[in-house]
PDB file of C-alpha atoms in Angstrom:
ATOM      1  CA  MET A 205       0.000   0.000   0.000  1.00 51.00           C
ATOM      2  CA  ASP A 206       2.796   2.445   0.870  1.00 51.00           C
ATOM      3  CA  ASN A 207       4.540   1.748  -2.427  1.00 54.00           C
ATOM      4  CA  THR A 208       1.302   2.351  -4.310  1.00 49.00           C
ATOM      5  CA  LEU A 209       0.721   5.694  -2.597  1.00 44.00           C
ATOM      6  CA  ALA A 210       4.295   6.723  -3.259  1.00 49.00           C
ATOM      7  CA  GLN A 211       3.953   5.928  -6.958  1.00 54.00           C
ATOM      8  CA  PHE A 212       0.668   7.853  -7.128  1.00 43.00           C
ATOM      9  CA  GLY A 213       2.250  10.864  -5.433  1.00 48.00           C
ATOM     10  CA  ARG A 214       5.177  10.914  -7.855  1.00 52.00           C
ATOM     11  CA  HIS A 215       2.718  10.660 -10.754  1.00 47.00           C
ATOM     12  CA  ILE A 216       0.761  13.677  -9.492  1.00 41.00           C
ATOM     13  CA  LEU A 217       3.915  15.734  -8.973  1.00 41.00           C
ATOM     14  CA  LYS A 218       5.153  14.936 -12.462  1.00 48.00           C
ATOM     15  CA  ARG A 219       1.841  15.917 -14.075  1.00 46.00           C
ATOM     16  CA  HIS A 220       1.970  19.335 -12.416  1.00 43.00           C
ATOM     17  CA  PHE A 221       5.602  19.974 -13.425  1.00 39.00           C
ATOM     18  CA  TRP A 222       6.951  19.761  -9.897  1.00 40.00           C
ATOM     19  CA  CYS A 223      10.197  18.109  -8.856  1.00 39.00           C
ATOM     20  CA  VAL A 224      11.829  17.257  -5.553  1.00 39.00           C
ATOM     21  CA  HIS A 225      15.016  19.162  -4.845  1.00 40.00           C
ATOM     22  CA  PRO A 226      17.756  16.543  -4.352  1.00 41.00           C
ATOM     23  CA  VAL A 227      19.464  18.393  -1.459  1.00 41.00           C
ATOM     24  CA  HIS A 228      16.835  20.327   0.470  1.00 44.00           C
ATOM     25  CA  ASN A 229      14.044  17.863  -0.233  1.00 45.00           C
ATOM     26  CA  THR A 230      11.769  20.803  -1.144  1.00 45.00           C
ATOM     27  CA  CYS A 231       9.436  21.238  -4.076  1.00 46.00           C
ATOM     28  CA  CYS A 232      10.202  23.658  -6.908  1.00 46.00           C
ATOM     29  CA  THR A 233       8.786  24.384 -10.351  1.00 47.00           C
ATOM     30  CA  SER A 234      10.474  22.941 -13.413  1.00 48.00           C
ATOM     31  CA  LYS A 235      13.086  25.236 -14.986  1.00 51.00           C
ATOM     32  CA  THR A 236      11.703  24.302 -18.383  1.00 51.00           C
ATOM     33  CA  GLU A 237       8.269  25.536 -17.315  1.00 52.00           C
ATOM     34  CA  GLU A 238       9.750  28.723 -15.817  1.00 52.00           C
ATOM     35  CA  ASN A 239      11.646  29.528 -18.997  1.00 58.00           C
ATOM     36  CA  SER A 240       8.531  28.845 -21.041  1.00 55.00           C
ATOM     37  CA  GLU A 241       6.426  31.201 -18.915  1.00 55.00           C
ATOM     38  CA  THR A 242       9.091  33.939 -19.002  1.00 56.00           C
ATOM     39  CA  SER A 243       9.410  33.661 -22.757  1.00 57.00           C
ATOM     40  CA  GLU A 244       5.649  33.736 -23.169  1.00 55.00           C
ATOM     41  CA  THR A 245       5.353  36.820 -20.917  1.00 53.00           C
ATOM     42  CA  LYS A 246       8.019  38.710 -22.863  1.00 57.00           C
ATOM     43  CA  ARG A 247       6.348  37.861 -26.158  1.00 57.00           C
ATOM     44  CA  TYR A 248       2.944  38.893 -24.804  1.00 51.00           C
ATOM     45  CA  ASP A 249       4.273  42.224 -23.500  1.00 58.00           C
ATOM     46  CA  SER A 250       5.991  42.961 -26.808  1.00 57.00           C
ATOM     47  CA  ASP A 251       2.889  42.195 -28.856  1.00 66.00           C
ATOM     48  CA  THR A 252       0.604  44.431 -26.797  1.00 74.00           C
ATOM     49  CA  LYS A 253       2.691  47.608 -26.840  1.00 78.00           C
ATOM     50  CA  ARG A 254       1.232  50.406 -29.007  1.00 78.00           C
ATOM     51  CA  THR A 255       3.140  51.541 -32.052  1.00 80.00           C
ATOM     52  CA  ASN A 256       4.600  55.040 -32.197  1.00 81.00           C
ATOM     53  CA  GLY A 257       4.426  57.616 -34.977  1.00 81.00           C
ATOM     54  CA  VAL A 258       0.771  57.182 -35.932  1.00 87.00           C
ATOM     55  CA  LEU A 259      -1.033  59.954 -37.834  1.00 89.00           C
ATOM     56  CA  SER A 260      -2.916  62.545 -35.831  1.00 93.00           C
ATOM     57  CA  TRP A 261      -6.595  63.010 -36.679  1.00 95.00           C
ATOM     58  CA  PRO A 262      -5.946  66.329 -38.497  1.00 96.00           C
ATOM     59  CA  ASP A 263      -3.196  64.719 -40.583  1.00 96.00           C
ATOM     60  CA  TYR A 264      -5.393  61.741 -41.334  1.00 96.00           C
ATOM     61  CA  PHE A 265      -8.346  63.802 -42.543  1.00 98.00           C
ATOM     62  CA  MET A 266      -6.174  66.212 -44.513  1.00 97.00           C
ATOM     63  CA  GLY A 267      -4.510  63.169 -46.045  1.00 97.00           C
ATOM     64  CA  VAL A 268      -7.936  61.917 -47.167  1.00 98.00           C
ATOM     65  CA  ALA A 269      -8.639  65.330 -48.700  1.00 98.00           C
ATOM     66  CA  LYS A 270      -5.298  65.286 -50.544  1.00 98.00           C
ATOM     67  CA  LEU A 271      -5.943  61.763 -51.781  1.00 98.00           C
ATOM     68  CA  SER A 272      -9.399  62.786 -53.020  1.00 98.00           C
ATOM     69  CA  ALA A 273      -7.834  65.704 -54.907  1.00 98.00           C
ATOM     70  CA  LYS A 274      -5.869  63.228 -57.012  1.00 98.00           C
ATOM     71  CA  ARG A 275      -9.169  62.130 -58.579  1.00 97.00           C
ATOM     72  CA  SER A 276      -9.621  65.581 -60.139  1.00 98.00           C
ATOM     73  CA  LYS A 277      -9.055  65.888 -63.894  1.00 97.00           C
ATOM     74  CA  ASP A 278      -8.247  69.597 -63.637  1.00 97.00           C
ATOM     75  CA  PRO A 279      -4.807  70.063 -65.259  1.00 96.00           C
ATOM     76  CA  LYS A 280      -3.992  73.155 -63.141  1.00 94.00           C
ATOM     77  CA  THR A 281      -5.677  72.954 -59.747  1.00 96.00           C
ATOM     78  CA  GLN A 282      -6.667  69.722 -58.024  1.00 97.00           C
ATOM     79  CA  VAL A 283      -8.667  70.238 -54.830  1.00 98.00           C
ATOM     80  CA  GLY A 284     -10.003  67.694 -52.347  1.00 98.00           C
ATOM     81  CA  ALA A 285     -12.351  67.984 -49.382  1.00 98.00           C
ATOM     82  CA  CYS A 286     -13.283  65.752 -46.454  1.00 98.00           C
ATOM     83  CA  ILE A 287     -16.139  66.356 -43.988  1.00 98.00           C
ATOM     84  CA  VAL A 288     -15.854  64.880 -40.480  1.00 98.00           C
ATOM     85  CA  ASP A 289     -18.403  64.690 -37.664  1.00 98.00           C
ATOM     86  CA  ARG A 290     -17.732  65.154 -33.949  1.00 96.00           C
ATOM     87  CA  GLN A 291     -16.999  61.438 -33.497  1.00 97.00           C
ATOM     88  CA  ASN A 292     -14.204  61.637 -36.114  1.00 97.00           C
ATOM     89  CA  HIS A 293     -16.297  59.789 -38.691  1.00 98.00           C
ATOM     90  CA  ILE A 294     -15.888  60.788 -42.322  1.00 98.00           C
ATOM     91  CA  VAL A 295     -19.325  61.740 -43.629  1.00 98.00           C
ATOM     92  CA  GLY A 296     -18.462  63.243 -47.017  1.00 98.00           C
ATOM     93  CA  ILE A 297     -15.610  63.529 -49.514  1.00 98.00           C
ATOM     94  CA  GLY A 298     -15.291  65.310 -52.841  1.00 98.00           C
ATOM     95  CA  TYR A 299     -12.976  66.816 -55.434  1.00 98.00           C
ATOM     96  CA  ASN A 300     -13.328  69.467 -58.127  1.00 98.00           C
ATOM     97  CA  GLY A 301     -14.706  68.344 -61.460  1.00 98.00           C
ATOM     98  CA  PHE A 302     -17.508  68.643 -63.966  1.00 98.00           C
ATOM     99  CA  PRO A 303     -21.077  67.632 -63.073  1.00 97.00           C
ATOM    100  CA  ARG A 304     -22.312  64.128 -63.784  1.00 96.00           C
ATOM    101  CA  ARG A 305     -22.927  63.331 -67.449  1.00 97.00           C
ATOM    102  CA  CYS A 306     -20.739  66.267 -68.525  1.00 97.00           C
ATOM    103  CA  SER A 307     -17.740  64.673 -70.208  1.00 97.00           C
ATOM    104  CA  ASP A 308     -14.241  65.564 -69.029  1.00 95.00           C
ATOM    105  CA  ASP A 309     -13.133  65.241 -72.640  1.00 96.00           C
ATOM    106  CA  VAL A 310     -15.768  67.601 -74.078  1.00 96.00           C
ATOM    107  CA  PHE A 311     -16.073  70.493 -71.620  1.00 97.00           C
ATOM    108  CA  PRO A 312     -13.228  73.017 -71.427  1.00 97.00           C
ATOM    109  CA  TRP A 313     -10.483  72.999 -68.797  1.00 97.00           C
ATOM    110  CA  GLY A 314      -8.996  76.326 -69.863  1.00 96.00           C
ATOM    111  CA  LYS A 315      -8.915  79.511 -67.789  1.00 94.00           C
ATOM    112  CA  LYS A 316      -8.849  82.112 -70.570  1.00 95.00           C
ATOM    113  CA  GLY A 317     -11.377  83.142 -73.191  1.00 95.00           C
ATOM    114  CA  ASP A 318     -15.105  83.714 -73.090  1.00 97.00           C
ATOM    115  CA  TYR A 319     -16.639  82.665 -69.785  1.00 96.00           C
ATOM    116  CA  ASP A 320     -18.653  79.865 -71.331  1.00 96.00           C
ATOM    117  CA  ASN A 321     -15.465  78.463 -72.865  1.00 96.00           C
ATOM    118  CA  THR A 322     -13.597  78.237 -69.553  1.00 97.00           C
ATOM    119  CA  LYS A 323     -13.778  75.730 -66.720  1.00 97.00           C
ATOM    120  CA  TYR A 324     -15.200  78.343 -64.354  1.00 96.00           C
ATOM    121  CA  ALA A 325     -18.628  78.053 -65.939  1.00 97.00           C
ATOM    122  CA  TYR A 326     -18.882  74.291 -65.344  1.00 98.00           C
ATOM    123  CA  VAL A 327     -16.643  72.957 -62.567  1.00 98.00           C
ATOM    124  CA  CYS A 328     -18.200  71.891 -59.250  1.00 98.00           C
ATOM    125  CA  HIS A 329     -15.791  72.652 -56.427  1.00 98.00           C
ATOM    126  CA  ALA A 330     -14.547  70.007 -54.007  1.00 98.00           C
ATOM    127  CA  GLU A 331     -16.436  71.474 -51.046  1.00 98.00           C
ATOM    128  CA  ALA A 332     -19.728  71.468 -52.943  1.00 98.00           C
ATOM    129  CA  ASN A 333     -19.229  67.872 -54.054  1.00 98.00           C
ATOM    130  CA  ALA A 334     -18.342  66.746 -50.517  1.00 98.00           C
ATOM    131  CA  ILE A 335     -21.536  68.334 -49.199  1.00 98.00           C
ATOM    132  CA  LEU A 336     -23.659  66.888 -52.000  1.00 98.00           C
ATOM    133  CA  ASN A 337     -22.081  63.434 -51.629  1.00 97.00           C
ATOM    134  CA  SER A 338     -23.004  63.273 -47.939  1.00 97.00           C
ATOM    135  CA  SER A 339     -26.266  61.837 -46.693  1.00 94.00           C
ATOM    136  CA  SER A 340     -25.645  62.915 -43.082  1.00 96.00           C
ATOM    137  CA  ASP A 341     -26.747  65.900 -41.043  1.00 97.00           C
ATOM    138  CA  LEU A 342     -23.734  68.198 -41.389  1.00 98.00           C
ATOM    139  CA  ARG A 343     -24.550  70.552 -38.544  1.00 98.00           C
ATOM    140  CA  GLY A 344     -21.528  70.879 -36.267  1.00 98.00           C
ATOM    141  CA  THR A 345     -19.147  69.060 -38.593  1.00 98.00           C
ATOM    142  CA  SER A 346     -15.639  70.034 -39.723  1.00 98.00           C
ATOM    143  CA  LEU A 347     -14.400  70.491 -43.273  1.00 98.00           C
ATOM    144  CA  TYR A 348     -10.842  69.578 -44.259  1.00 98.00           C
ATOM    145  CA  VAL A 349      -9.973  71.069 -47.635  1.00 98.00           C
ATOM    146  CA  THR A 350      -6.732  71.442 -49.562  1.00 98.00           C
ATOM    147  CA  LEU A 351      -7.566  74.989 -50.723  1.00 97.00           C
ATOM    148  CA  PHE A 352      -9.340  77.768 -48.830  1.00 97.00           C
ATOM    149  CA  PRO A 353     -13.000  77.869 -49.935  1.00 97.00           C
ATOM    150  CA  CYS A 354     -14.205  80.525 -52.355  1.00 96.00           C
ATOM    151  CA  ASN A 355     -17.168  82.742 -51.533  1.00 97.00           C
ATOM    152  CA  GLU A 356     -19.588  80.513 -53.469  1.00 97.00           C
ATOM    153  CA  CYS A 357     -18.535  77.425 -51.524  1.00 98.00           C
ATOM    154  CA  VAL A 358     -18.729  79.317 -48.245  1.00 98.00           C
ATOM    155  CA  LYS A 359     -22.422  79.932 -48.927  1.00 98.00           C
ATOM    156  CA  LEU A 360     -22.951  76.154 -49.145  1.00 98.00           C
ATOM    157  CA  ILE A 361     -20.783  75.551 -46.078  1.00 98.00           C
ATOM    158  CA  LEU A 362     -22.889  77.928 -43.989  1.00 98.00           C
ATOM    159  CA  GLN A 363     -26.166  76.577 -45.303  1.00 98.00           C
ATOM    160  CA  SER A 364     -25.159  72.980 -44.561  1.00 98.00           C
ATOM    161  CA  GLY A 365     -24.229  73.727 -40.950  1.00 98.00           C
ATOM    162  CA  ILE A 366     -20.472  73.092 -41.079  1.00 98.00           C
ATOM    163  CA  THR A 367     -18.869  75.023 -38.210  1.00 98.00           C
ATOM    164  CA  HIS A 368     -15.118  74.465 -38.573  1.00 98.00           C
ATOM    165  CA  ILE A 369     -12.720  74.574 -41.546  1.00 98.00           C
ATOM    166  CA  VAL A 370      -9.154  73.282 -41.790  1.00 98.00           C
ATOM    167  CA  TYR A 371      -7.390  74.292 -44.995  1.00 97.00           C
ATOM    168  CA  ASN A 372      -3.980  73.459 -46.431  1.00 96.00           C
ATOM    169  CA  ASP A 373      -3.417  76.341 -48.859  1.00 93.00           C
ATOM    170  CA  SER A 374      -4.760  79.821 -49.460  1.00 88.00           C
ATOM    171  CA  LYS A 375      -3.302  81.159 -52.668  1.00 81.00           C
ATOM    172  CA  SER A 376      -6.046  83.708 -53.402  1.00 79.00           C
ATOM    173  CA  VAL A 377      -5.919  85.868 -50.277  1.00 85.00           C
ATOM    174  CA  SER A 378      -5.775  89.086 -52.307  1.00 87.00           C
ATOM    175  CA  THR A 379      -8.926  88.377 -54.334  1.00 93.00           C
ATOM    176  CA  ALA A 380     -12.401  89.785 -53.794  1.00 94.00           C
ATOM    177  CA  SER A 381     -13.707  86.212 -53.562  1.00 94.00           C
ATOM    178  CA  HIS A 382     -11.449  85.475 -50.592  1.00 95.00           C
ATOM    179  CA  ARG A 383     -12.408  88.679 -48.815  1.00 96.00           C
ATOM    180  CA  ALA A 384     -16.089  87.900 -49.285  1.00 97.00           C
ATOM    181  CA  ALA A 385     -15.559  84.330 -48.050  1.00 97.00           C
ATOM    182  CA  VAL A 386     -13.789  85.477 -44.902  1.00 97.00           C
ATOM    183  CA  ARG A 387     -16.435  88.135 -44.255  1.00 98.00           C
ATOM    184  CA  MET A 388     -19.218  85.544 -44.327  1.00 98.00           C
ATOM    185  CA  LEU A 389     -17.306  83.032 -42.197  1.00 98.00           C
ATOM    186  CA  ASP A 390     -16.578  85.656 -39.546  1.00 98.00           C
ATOM    187  CA  ALA A 391     -20.171  86.844 -39.509  1.00 98.00           C
ATOM    188  CA  ALA A 392     -21.418  83.269 -39.059  1.00 98.00           C
ATOM    189  CA  CYS A 393     -18.763  82.476 -36.396  1.00 98.00           C
ATOM    190  CA  VAL A 394     -17.363  79.593 -38.428  1.00 98.00           C
ATOM    191  CA  THR A 395     -13.773  78.961 -37.377  1.00 98.00           C
ATOM    192  CA  TYR A 396     -11.020  78.380 -39.928  1.00 97.00           C
ATOM    193  CA  ILE A 397      -7.399  77.431 -39.346  1.00 96.00           C
ATOM    194  CA  HIS A 398      -4.392  76.452 -41.428  1.00 96.00           C
ATOM    195  CA  HIS A 399      -3.472  72.792 -41.152  1.00 95.00           C
ATOM    196  CA  SER A 400       0.100  73.609 -40.079  1.00 88.00           C
ATOM    197  CA  ARG A 401      -1.162  75.352 -36.938  1.00 81.00           C
ATOM    198  CA  MET A 402      -2.835  72.205 -35.607  1.00 76.00           C
ATOM    199  CA  MET A 403      -1.234  69.379 -33.628  1.00 59.00           C
ATOM    200  CA  VAL A 404       0.018  67.350 -36.578  1.00 56.00           C
ATOM    201  CA  SER A 405       2.347  64.412 -37.114  1.00 56.00           C
ATOM    202  CA  PRO A 406       5.964  65.545 -37.624  1.00 50.00           C
ATOM    203  CA  THR A 407       6.469  63.269 -40.620  1.00 45.00           C
ATOM    204  CA  LEU A 408       3.594  64.487 -42.803  1.00 45.00           C
TER     205      LEU A 408
END
């Protein structure tokens, strides 16, 4: 009976990775098991650490606007826009181009000549397309756009309820259109800021 109990005890100890210390006659965990647990812990810790250098939200949304601009067929000025709600969800994107069913190969892309023979008579701006492409309530949203909106687009921005604008370029600050745009934005208390003045990723 004693031999049977002894064999059963050794069997139980072996199954639970325990061994009897030959000198002190004390129980200790198997070194193989310890090394395995340590290795597993190190691997687990390494896998769960966050990565560094991720894009900030402003960089991300401006990046979407810049990517959208690359869809434009305009040979001179490609503009993209991205509308974002308060939960950082993209609710509308657009780029400058001709209306639907108006061929890019038929309508003019030029800037000089009679008005009806220039692009200005036909092109829908990126901001307008982003607003029209959205099916969401745009009140309280933010607009990320690669070029400061013109006065005509500002009218649509105000009417749609957009309350914040982030722009990447403003090459027409001396024009009457820009002055009118700024006047309306200020009157409606819509904020606007250059992308470079926000907390952005250093690598963008």
